[in-house]
CSV table of C-alpha atoms and ligand atoms in Angstrom, one decimal:
chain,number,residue,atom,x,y,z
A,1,UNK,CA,77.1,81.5,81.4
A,2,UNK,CA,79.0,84.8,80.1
A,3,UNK,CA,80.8,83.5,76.7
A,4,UNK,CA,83.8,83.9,78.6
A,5,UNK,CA,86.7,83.3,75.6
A,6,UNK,CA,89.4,81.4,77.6
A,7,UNK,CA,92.2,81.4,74.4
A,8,UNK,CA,91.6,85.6,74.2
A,9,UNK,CA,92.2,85.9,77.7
A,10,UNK,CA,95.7,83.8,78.1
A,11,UNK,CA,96.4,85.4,74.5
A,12,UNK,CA,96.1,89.1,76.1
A,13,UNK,CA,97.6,88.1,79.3
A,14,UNK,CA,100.5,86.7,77.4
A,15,UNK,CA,100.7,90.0,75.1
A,16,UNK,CA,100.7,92.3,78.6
A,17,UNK,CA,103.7,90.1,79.6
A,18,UNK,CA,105.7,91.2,76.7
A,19,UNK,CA,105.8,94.9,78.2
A,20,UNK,CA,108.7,94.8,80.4
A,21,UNK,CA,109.3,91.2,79.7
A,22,UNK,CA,112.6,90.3,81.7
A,23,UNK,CA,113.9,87.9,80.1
A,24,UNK,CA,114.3,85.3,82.8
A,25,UNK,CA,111.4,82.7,82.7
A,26,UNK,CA,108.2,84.6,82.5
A,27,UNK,CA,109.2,87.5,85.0
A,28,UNK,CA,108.7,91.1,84.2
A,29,UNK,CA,110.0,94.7,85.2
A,30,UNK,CA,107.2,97.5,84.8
A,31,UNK,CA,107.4,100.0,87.5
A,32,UNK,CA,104.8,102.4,88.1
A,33,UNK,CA,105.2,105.1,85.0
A,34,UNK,CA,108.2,103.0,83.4
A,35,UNK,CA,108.7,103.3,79.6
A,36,UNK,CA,107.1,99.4,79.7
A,37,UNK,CA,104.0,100.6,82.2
A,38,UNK,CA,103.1,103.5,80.1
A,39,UNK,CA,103.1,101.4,77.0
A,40,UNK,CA,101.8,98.8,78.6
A,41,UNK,CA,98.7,100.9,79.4
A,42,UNK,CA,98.9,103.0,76.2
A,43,UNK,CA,98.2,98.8,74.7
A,44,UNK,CA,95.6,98.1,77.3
A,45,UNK,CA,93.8,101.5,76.7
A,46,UNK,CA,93.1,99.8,73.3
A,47,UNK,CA,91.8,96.6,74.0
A,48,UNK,CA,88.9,98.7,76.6
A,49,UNK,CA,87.9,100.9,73.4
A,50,UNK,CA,87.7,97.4,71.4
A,51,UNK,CA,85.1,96.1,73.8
A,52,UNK,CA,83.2,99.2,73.8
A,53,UNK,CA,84.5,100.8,77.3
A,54,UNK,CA,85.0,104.7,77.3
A,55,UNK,CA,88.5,105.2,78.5
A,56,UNK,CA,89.5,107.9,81.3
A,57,UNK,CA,92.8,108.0,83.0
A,58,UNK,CA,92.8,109.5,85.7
A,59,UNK,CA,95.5,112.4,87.4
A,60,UNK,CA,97.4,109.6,88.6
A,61,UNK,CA,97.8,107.2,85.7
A,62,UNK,CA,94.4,104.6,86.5
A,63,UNK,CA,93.4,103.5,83.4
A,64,UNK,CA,90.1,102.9,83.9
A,65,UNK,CA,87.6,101.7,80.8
A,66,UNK,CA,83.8,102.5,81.4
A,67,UNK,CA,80.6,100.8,80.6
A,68,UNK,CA,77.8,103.3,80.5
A,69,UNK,CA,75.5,103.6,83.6
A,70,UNK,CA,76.3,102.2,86.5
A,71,UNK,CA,78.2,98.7,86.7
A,72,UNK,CA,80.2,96.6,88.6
A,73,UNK,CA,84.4,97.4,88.7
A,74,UNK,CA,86.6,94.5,88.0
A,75,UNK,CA,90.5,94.8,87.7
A,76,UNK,CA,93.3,95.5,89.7
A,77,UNK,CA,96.6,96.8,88.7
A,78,UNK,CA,99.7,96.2,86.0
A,79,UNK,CA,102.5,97.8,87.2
A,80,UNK,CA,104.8,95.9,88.7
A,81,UNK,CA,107.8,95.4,91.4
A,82,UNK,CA,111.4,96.2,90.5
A,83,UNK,CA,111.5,92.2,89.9
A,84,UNK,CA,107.9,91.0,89.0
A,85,UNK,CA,105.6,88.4,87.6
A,86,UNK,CA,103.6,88.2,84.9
A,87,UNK,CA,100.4,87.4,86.4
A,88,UNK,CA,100.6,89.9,90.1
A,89,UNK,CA,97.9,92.5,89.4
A,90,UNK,CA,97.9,91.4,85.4
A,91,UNK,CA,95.3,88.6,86.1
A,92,UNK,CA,92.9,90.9,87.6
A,93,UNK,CA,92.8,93.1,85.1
A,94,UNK,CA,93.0,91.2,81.9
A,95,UNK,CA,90.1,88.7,83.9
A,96,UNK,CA,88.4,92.2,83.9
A,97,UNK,CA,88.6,93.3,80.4
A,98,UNK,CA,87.2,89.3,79.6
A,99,UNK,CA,84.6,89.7,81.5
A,100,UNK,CA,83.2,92.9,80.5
A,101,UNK,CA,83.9,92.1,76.6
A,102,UNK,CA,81.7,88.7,77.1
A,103,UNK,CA,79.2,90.3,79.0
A,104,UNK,CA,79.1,93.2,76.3
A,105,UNK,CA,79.1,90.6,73.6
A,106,UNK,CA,76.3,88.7,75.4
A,107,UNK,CA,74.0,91.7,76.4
A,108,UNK,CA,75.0,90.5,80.2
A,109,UNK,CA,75.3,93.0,83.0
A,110,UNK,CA,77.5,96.4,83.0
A,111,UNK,CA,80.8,95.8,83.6
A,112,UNK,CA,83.8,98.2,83.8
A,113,UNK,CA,87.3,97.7,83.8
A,114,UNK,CA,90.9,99.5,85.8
A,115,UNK,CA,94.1,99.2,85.9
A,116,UNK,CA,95.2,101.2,89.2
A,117,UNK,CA,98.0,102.9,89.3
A,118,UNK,CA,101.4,102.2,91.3
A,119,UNK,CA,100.2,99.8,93.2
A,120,UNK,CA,103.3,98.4,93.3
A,121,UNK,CA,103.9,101.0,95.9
A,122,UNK,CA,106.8,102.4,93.9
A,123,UNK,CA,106.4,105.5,95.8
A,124,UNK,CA,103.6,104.8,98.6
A,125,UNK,CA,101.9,101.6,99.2
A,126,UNK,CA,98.8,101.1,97.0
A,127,UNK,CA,99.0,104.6,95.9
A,128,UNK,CA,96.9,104.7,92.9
A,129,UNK,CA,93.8,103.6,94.6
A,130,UNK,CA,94.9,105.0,97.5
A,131,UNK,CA,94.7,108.3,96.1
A,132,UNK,CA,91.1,107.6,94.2
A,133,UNK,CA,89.7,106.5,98.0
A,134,UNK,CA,90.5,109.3,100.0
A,135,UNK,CA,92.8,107.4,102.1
A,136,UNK,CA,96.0,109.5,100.6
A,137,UNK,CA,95.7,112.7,99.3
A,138,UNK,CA,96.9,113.3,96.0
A,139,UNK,CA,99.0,116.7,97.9
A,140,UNK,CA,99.9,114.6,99.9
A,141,UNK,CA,101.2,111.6,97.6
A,142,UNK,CA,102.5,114.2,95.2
A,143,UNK,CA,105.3,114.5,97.5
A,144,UNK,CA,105.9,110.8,98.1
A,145,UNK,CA,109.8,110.0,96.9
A,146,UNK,CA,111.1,107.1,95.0
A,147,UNK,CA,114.0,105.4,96.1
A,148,UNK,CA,116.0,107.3,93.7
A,149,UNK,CA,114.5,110.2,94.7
A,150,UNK,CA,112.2,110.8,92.3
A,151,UNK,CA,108.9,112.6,93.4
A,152,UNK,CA,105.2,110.9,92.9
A,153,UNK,CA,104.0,114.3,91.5
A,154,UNK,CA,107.2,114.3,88.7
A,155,UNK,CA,106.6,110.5,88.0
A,156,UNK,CA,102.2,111.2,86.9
A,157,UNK,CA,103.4,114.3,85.2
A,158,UNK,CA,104.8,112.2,82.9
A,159,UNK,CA,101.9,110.0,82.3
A,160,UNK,CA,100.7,110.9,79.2
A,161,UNK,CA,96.8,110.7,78.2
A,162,UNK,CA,95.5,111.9,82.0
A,163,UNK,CA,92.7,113.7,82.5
A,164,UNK,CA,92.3,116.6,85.4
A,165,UNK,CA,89.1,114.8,87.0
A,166,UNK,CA,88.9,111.4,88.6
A,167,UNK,CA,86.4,108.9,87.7
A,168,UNK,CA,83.1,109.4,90.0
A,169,UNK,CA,82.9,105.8,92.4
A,170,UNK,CA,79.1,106.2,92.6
A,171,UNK,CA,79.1,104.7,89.3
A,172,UNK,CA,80.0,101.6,90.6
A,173,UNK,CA,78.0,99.0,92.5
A,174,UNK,CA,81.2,97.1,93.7
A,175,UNK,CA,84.7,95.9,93.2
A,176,UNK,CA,86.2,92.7,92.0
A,177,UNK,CA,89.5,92.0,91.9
A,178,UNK,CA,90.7,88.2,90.9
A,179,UNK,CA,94.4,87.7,92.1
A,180,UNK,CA,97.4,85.5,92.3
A,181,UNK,CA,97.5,83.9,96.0
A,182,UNK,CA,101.4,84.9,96.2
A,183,UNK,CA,101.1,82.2,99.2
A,184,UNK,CA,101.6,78.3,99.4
A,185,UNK,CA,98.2,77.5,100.6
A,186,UNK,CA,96.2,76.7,97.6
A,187,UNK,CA,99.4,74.6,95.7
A,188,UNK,CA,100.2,72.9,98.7
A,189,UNK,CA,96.8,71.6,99.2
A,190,UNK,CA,95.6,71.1,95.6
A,191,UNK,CA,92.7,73.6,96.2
A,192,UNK,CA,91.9,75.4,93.1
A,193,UNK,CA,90.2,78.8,94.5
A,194,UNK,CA,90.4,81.0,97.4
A,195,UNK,CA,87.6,83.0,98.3
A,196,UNK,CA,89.3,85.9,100.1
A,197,UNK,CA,87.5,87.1,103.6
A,198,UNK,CA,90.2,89.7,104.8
A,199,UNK,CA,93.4,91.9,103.9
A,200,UNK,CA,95.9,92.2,106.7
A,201,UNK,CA,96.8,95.5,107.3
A,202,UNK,CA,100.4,97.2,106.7
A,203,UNK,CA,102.7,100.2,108.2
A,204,UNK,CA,105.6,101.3,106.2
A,205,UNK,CA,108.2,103.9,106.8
A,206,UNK,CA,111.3,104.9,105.6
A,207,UNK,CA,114.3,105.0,108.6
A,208,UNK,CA,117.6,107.5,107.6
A,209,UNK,CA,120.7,106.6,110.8
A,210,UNK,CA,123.2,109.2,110.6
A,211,UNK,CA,126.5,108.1,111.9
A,212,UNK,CA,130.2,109.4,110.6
A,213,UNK,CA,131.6,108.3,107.8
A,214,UNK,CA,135.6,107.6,108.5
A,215,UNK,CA,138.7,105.6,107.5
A,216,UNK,CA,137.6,102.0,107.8
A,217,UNK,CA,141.7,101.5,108.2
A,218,UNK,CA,142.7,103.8,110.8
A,219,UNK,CA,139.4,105.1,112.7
A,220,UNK,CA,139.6,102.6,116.1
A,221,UNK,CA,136.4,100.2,116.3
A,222,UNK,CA,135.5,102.4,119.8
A,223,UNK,CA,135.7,105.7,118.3
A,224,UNK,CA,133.2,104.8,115.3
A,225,UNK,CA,129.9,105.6,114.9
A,226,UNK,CA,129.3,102.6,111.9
A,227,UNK,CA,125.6,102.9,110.1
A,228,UNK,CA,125.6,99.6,109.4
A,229,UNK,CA,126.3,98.8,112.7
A,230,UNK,CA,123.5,100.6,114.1
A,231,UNK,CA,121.1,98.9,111.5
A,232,UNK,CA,122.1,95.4,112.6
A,233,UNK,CA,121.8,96.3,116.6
A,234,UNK,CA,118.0,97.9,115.6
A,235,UNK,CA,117.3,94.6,113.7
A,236,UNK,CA,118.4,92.3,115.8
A,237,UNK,CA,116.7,94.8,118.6
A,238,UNK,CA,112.8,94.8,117.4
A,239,UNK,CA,113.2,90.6,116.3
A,240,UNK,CA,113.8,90.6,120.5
A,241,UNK,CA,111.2,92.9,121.3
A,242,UNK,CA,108.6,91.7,118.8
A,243,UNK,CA,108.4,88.7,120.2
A,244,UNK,CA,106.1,89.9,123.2
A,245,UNK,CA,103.1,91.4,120.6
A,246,UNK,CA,103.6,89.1,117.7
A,247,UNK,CA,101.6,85.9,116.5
A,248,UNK,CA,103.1,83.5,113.7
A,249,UNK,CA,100.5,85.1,111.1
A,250,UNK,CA,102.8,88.6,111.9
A,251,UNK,CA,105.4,89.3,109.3
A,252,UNK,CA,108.1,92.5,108.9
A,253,UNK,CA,110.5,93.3,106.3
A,254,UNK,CA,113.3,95.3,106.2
A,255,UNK,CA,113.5,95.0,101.9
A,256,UNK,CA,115.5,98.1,100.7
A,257,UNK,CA,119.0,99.1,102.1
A,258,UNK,CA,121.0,101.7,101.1
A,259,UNK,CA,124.4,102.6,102.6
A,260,UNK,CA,126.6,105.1,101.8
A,261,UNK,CA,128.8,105.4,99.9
A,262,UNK,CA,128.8,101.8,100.1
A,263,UNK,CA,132.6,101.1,99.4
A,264,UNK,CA,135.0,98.6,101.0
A,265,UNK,CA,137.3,101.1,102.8
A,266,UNK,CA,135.0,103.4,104.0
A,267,UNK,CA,132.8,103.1,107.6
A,268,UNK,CA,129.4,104.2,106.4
A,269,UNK,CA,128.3,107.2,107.4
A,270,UNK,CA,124.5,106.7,107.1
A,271,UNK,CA,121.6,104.3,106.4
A,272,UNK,CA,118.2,104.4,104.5
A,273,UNK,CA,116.2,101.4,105.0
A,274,UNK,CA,112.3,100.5,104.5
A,275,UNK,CA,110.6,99.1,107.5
A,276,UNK,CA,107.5,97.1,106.7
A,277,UNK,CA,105.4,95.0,109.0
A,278,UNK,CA,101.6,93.3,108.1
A,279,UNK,CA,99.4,91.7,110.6
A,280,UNK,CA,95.5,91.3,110.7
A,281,UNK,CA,95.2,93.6,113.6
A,282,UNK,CA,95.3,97.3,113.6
A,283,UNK,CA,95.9,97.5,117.3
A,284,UNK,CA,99.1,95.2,116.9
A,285,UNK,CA,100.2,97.2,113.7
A,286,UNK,CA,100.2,100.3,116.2
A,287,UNK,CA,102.1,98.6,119.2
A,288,UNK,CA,104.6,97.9,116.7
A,289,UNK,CA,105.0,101.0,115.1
A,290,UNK,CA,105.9,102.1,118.9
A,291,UNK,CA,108.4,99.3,119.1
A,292,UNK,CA,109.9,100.5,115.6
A,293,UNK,CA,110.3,104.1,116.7
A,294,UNK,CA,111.7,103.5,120.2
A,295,UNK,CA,113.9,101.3,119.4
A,296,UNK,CA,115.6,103.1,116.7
A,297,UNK,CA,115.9,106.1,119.1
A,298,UNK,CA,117.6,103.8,121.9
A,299,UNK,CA,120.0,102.7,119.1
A,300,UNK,CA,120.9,106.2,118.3
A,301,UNK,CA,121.0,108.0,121.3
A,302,UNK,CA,123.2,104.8,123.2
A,303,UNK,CA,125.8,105.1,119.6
A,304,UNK,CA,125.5,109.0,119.4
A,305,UNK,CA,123.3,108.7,115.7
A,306,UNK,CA,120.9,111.2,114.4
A,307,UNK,CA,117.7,109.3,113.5
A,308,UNK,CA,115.0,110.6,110.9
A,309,UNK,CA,111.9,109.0,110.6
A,310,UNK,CA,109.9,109.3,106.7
A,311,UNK,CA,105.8,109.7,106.7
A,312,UNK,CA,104.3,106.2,108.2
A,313,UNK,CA,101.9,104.9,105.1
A,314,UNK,CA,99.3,102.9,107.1
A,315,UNK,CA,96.6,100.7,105.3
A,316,UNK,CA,94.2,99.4,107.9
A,317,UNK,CA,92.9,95.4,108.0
A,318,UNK,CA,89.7,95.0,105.8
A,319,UNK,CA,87.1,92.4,105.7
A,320,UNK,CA,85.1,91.9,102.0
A,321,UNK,CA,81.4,92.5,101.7
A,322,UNK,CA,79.0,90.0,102.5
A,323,UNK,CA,77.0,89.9,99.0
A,324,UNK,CA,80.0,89.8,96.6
A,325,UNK,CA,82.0,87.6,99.0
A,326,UNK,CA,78.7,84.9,98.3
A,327,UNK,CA,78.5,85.3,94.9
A,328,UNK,CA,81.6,84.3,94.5
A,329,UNK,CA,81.5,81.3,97.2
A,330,UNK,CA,78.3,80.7,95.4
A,331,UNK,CA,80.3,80.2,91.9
A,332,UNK,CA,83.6,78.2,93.5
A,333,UNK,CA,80.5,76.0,94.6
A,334,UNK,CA,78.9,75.2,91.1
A,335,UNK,CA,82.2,75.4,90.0
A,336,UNK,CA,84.8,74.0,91.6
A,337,UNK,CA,82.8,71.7,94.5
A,338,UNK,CA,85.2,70.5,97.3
A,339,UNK,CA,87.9,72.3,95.7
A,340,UNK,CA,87.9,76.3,96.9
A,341,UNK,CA,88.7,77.5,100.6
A,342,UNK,CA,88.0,81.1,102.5
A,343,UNK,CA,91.4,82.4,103.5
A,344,UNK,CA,92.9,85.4,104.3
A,345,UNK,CA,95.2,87.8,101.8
A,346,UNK,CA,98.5,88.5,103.3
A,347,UNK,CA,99.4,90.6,100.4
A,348,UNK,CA,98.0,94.2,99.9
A,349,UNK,CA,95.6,94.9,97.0
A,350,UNK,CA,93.6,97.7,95.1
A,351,UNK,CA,90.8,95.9,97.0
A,352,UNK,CA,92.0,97.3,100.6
A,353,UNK,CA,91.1,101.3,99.5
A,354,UNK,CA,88.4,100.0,97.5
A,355,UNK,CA,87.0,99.1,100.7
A,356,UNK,CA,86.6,102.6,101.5
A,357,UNK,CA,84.2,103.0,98.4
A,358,UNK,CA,82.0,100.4,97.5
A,359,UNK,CA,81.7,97.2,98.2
A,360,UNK,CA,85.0,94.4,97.7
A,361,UNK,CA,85.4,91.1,96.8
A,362,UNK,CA,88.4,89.2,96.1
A,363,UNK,CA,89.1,85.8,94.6
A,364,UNK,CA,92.6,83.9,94.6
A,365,UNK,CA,94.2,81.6,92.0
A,366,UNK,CA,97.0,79.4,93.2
A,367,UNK,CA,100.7,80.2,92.9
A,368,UNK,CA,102.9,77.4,92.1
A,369,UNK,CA,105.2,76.8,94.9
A,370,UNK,CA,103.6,79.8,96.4
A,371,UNK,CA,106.2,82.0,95.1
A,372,UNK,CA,105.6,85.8,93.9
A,373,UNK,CA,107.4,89.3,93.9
A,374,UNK,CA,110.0,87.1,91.7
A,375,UNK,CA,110.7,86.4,88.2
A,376,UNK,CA,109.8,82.7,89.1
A,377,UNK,CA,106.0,83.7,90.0
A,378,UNK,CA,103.5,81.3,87.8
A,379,UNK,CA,100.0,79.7,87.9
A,380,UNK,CA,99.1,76.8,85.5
A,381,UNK,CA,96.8,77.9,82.9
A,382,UNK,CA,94.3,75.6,84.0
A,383,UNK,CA,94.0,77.4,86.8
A,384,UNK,CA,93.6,80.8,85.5
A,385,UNK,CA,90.6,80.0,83.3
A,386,UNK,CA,89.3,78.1,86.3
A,387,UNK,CA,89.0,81.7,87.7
A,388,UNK,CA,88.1,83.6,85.2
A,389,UNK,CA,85.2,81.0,84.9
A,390,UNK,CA,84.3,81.4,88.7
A,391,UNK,CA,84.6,85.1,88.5
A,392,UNK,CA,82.4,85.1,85.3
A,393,UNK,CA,80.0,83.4,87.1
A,394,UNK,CA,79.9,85.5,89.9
A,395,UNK,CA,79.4,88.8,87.7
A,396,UNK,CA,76.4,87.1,85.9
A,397,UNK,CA,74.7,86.3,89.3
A,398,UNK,CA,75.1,89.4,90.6
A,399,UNK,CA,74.0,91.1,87.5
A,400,UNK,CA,70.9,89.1,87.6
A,401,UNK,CA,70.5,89.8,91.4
A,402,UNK,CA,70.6,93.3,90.3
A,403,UNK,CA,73.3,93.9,93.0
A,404,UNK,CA,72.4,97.1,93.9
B,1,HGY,O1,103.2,94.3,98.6
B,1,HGY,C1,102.1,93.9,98.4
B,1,HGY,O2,101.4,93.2,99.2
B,1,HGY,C2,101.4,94.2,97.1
B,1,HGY,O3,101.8,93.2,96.2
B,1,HGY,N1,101.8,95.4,96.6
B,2,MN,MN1,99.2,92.6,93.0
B,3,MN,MN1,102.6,92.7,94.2
């Protein structure tokens, strides 16, 4: 076994926490390219020289540390949402830079380290790794806007460190990423371990309603072309018309509002809103991107609104590779016997573009009360060594197997 040091790890993962740290329980707030996210991975930059990595950020802001030769990739990502945990993507990394330390210390296999970038989707979905996979390009990305308006392509500028070449993926022999389950699943039935099989897919797209902005005293409720109103009509619209293509696995969002001006007095003149809907089927995905975009245009054309539809981001489903997907079924086994489940991720990860490059395999810890994206997100500690163990494991099988 790789002299995993389980007191280093919840040390560091405590130490990353105390970038951004909120204040309320153990939540966090580390956007992508924050003051807290570039310290945080100014800090974390450190601790991959330490254990002997060679550090390269890449254009967008990965931080990725390097063994030499070609290795296996473990981490995932440490930015987080506009109200975050401490563990989403922050596991996965420091689990990373554990591993490849032991297995450094130990002589074990090659292992490198990353910490993607925006992942978070402060400006795209996924868009560090998104980038790094092909699956966005960085022109394209570059012009990717905040919800303050902020461009992508402003946001890495800042980033300080980067270099102009991104890391080569044929160094790699696969992906690992070791992950909060976000979900109820695991609490709720005492399992321990979630060997993930498959990443739902996502669409996401930003809707503008233009109406007239008016008196909200003396403008008569018939003559008013209301924003808001128009919103709730097209949400109450596509929860209708979903119901025909949707199973209870589907799930949309409609997470960021903003009306303007957003005063008392004042019928609002125009909406921005995120639409966001996952499902485990691309075809699905697509016949309700059609529902999305119809709809909206009925709203506005029977109210006399302008609609303006922002670039759809689409990650496709994904299903994780055979070999590492065993490995680590293999290691829950010896373990965690009786204890671990295959399940499905119905949360986006690095993993998803990763897909694109090398091989994937993904491994869930459980989340008390299943909550995450929240200041209340937590695992026991138990639990996180428990996989940091079984991911351990893993990396020294398939270092032995010389996974090619
Ligand atoms: O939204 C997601 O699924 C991921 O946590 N970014
Ligand atoms: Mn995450
Ligand atoms: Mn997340």
């Amino acid at each position: 076994m790789l002299p995993i040091q389980p007191d280093r790890f919840l040390a560091d993962l405590h130490r990353l926490r105390g970038f951004g740290a909120s204040g309320v329980g153990k939540g966090v707030v580390r956007p992508a390219y924050s003051d807290a996210d570039i310290a945080a991975r100014a800090w974390l930059a450190e601790r991959m020289r330490e254990a002997g990595l060679t550090v390269q950020v890449d254009p967008v802001g990965s931080v990725f540390g390097l063994a030499e030769g070609r290795s296996l990739l473990v981490g995932s990502h440490t930015d987080s949402q506009p109200e975050g945990g401490w563990l989403d993507g922050a596991l996965g990394v420091i689990a990373g830079l554990e591993i490849a330390r032991a297995s450094g210390e130990a002589g074990g296999p090659p292992v490198s380290v990353v910490s993607f970038q925006d992942e978070e989707g402060r400006f795209g979905v996924t868009t560090g790794s998104a980038v790094w996979s092909g699956t966005v390009s960085l022109e394209e990305a570059d012009g990717f806007v905040d919800r303050d308006g902020v461009r992508f392509g402003a946001a890495r500028a800042g980033m300080p460190g980067r270099s102009d070449r991104f890391v080569d993926p044929a160094r790699f022999s696969g992906f690992l990423e070791m992950h909060i389950e976000q979900g109820p699943v695991l609490d709720r039935d005492g399992e321990v371990i979630g060997v993930v099989d498959a990443i739902v897919g996502i669409r996401d797209m930003a809707i503008t309603i233009d109406g007239a902005q008016n008196h909200a005293g003396t403008t008569p409720m018939a003559l008013r072309k209301d924003a808001f109103q128009a919103l709730a009509r097209f949400n109450a619209l596509i929860a209708e018309r979903f119901c025909n293509v949707v199973t209870p696995q589907t799930v949309w969002t409609i997470g960021h509002v903003a009306l303007h001006p957003n005063a008392a007095s004042i019928v609002p003149g125009r909406v921005r809103f995120s639409m966001q809907w996952r499902d485990g089927d691309a075809d699905r995905l697509n016949r309700m991107a059609a529902i999305v975009r119809d709809t909206a245009l009925e709203v506005a054309a029977s109210g006399g609104f302008e609609v303006g539809f922002g670039p759809l981001l689409a990650l496709e489903p994904v299903t994780m590779e055979a070999g590492l997907r065993g490995a680590l079924e293999q290691a829950a086994e010896a373990d965690v016997a009786g204890r671990w489940r295959v399940m499905p991720s119905g949360a986006l990860h690095d993993a998803t573009n990763m897909a694109r490059l090398m091989p994937v395999g993904m491994l869930f810890v459980p989340s008390i009360n299943g909550i995450s994206h929240a200041f209340a997100e937590d695992t026991n500690e138990a639990d996180l060594v428990t996989g940091l163990r079984v991911m351990a494991r893993a990396v020294e099988a398939l270092g032995k197997s010389a996974h090619p």
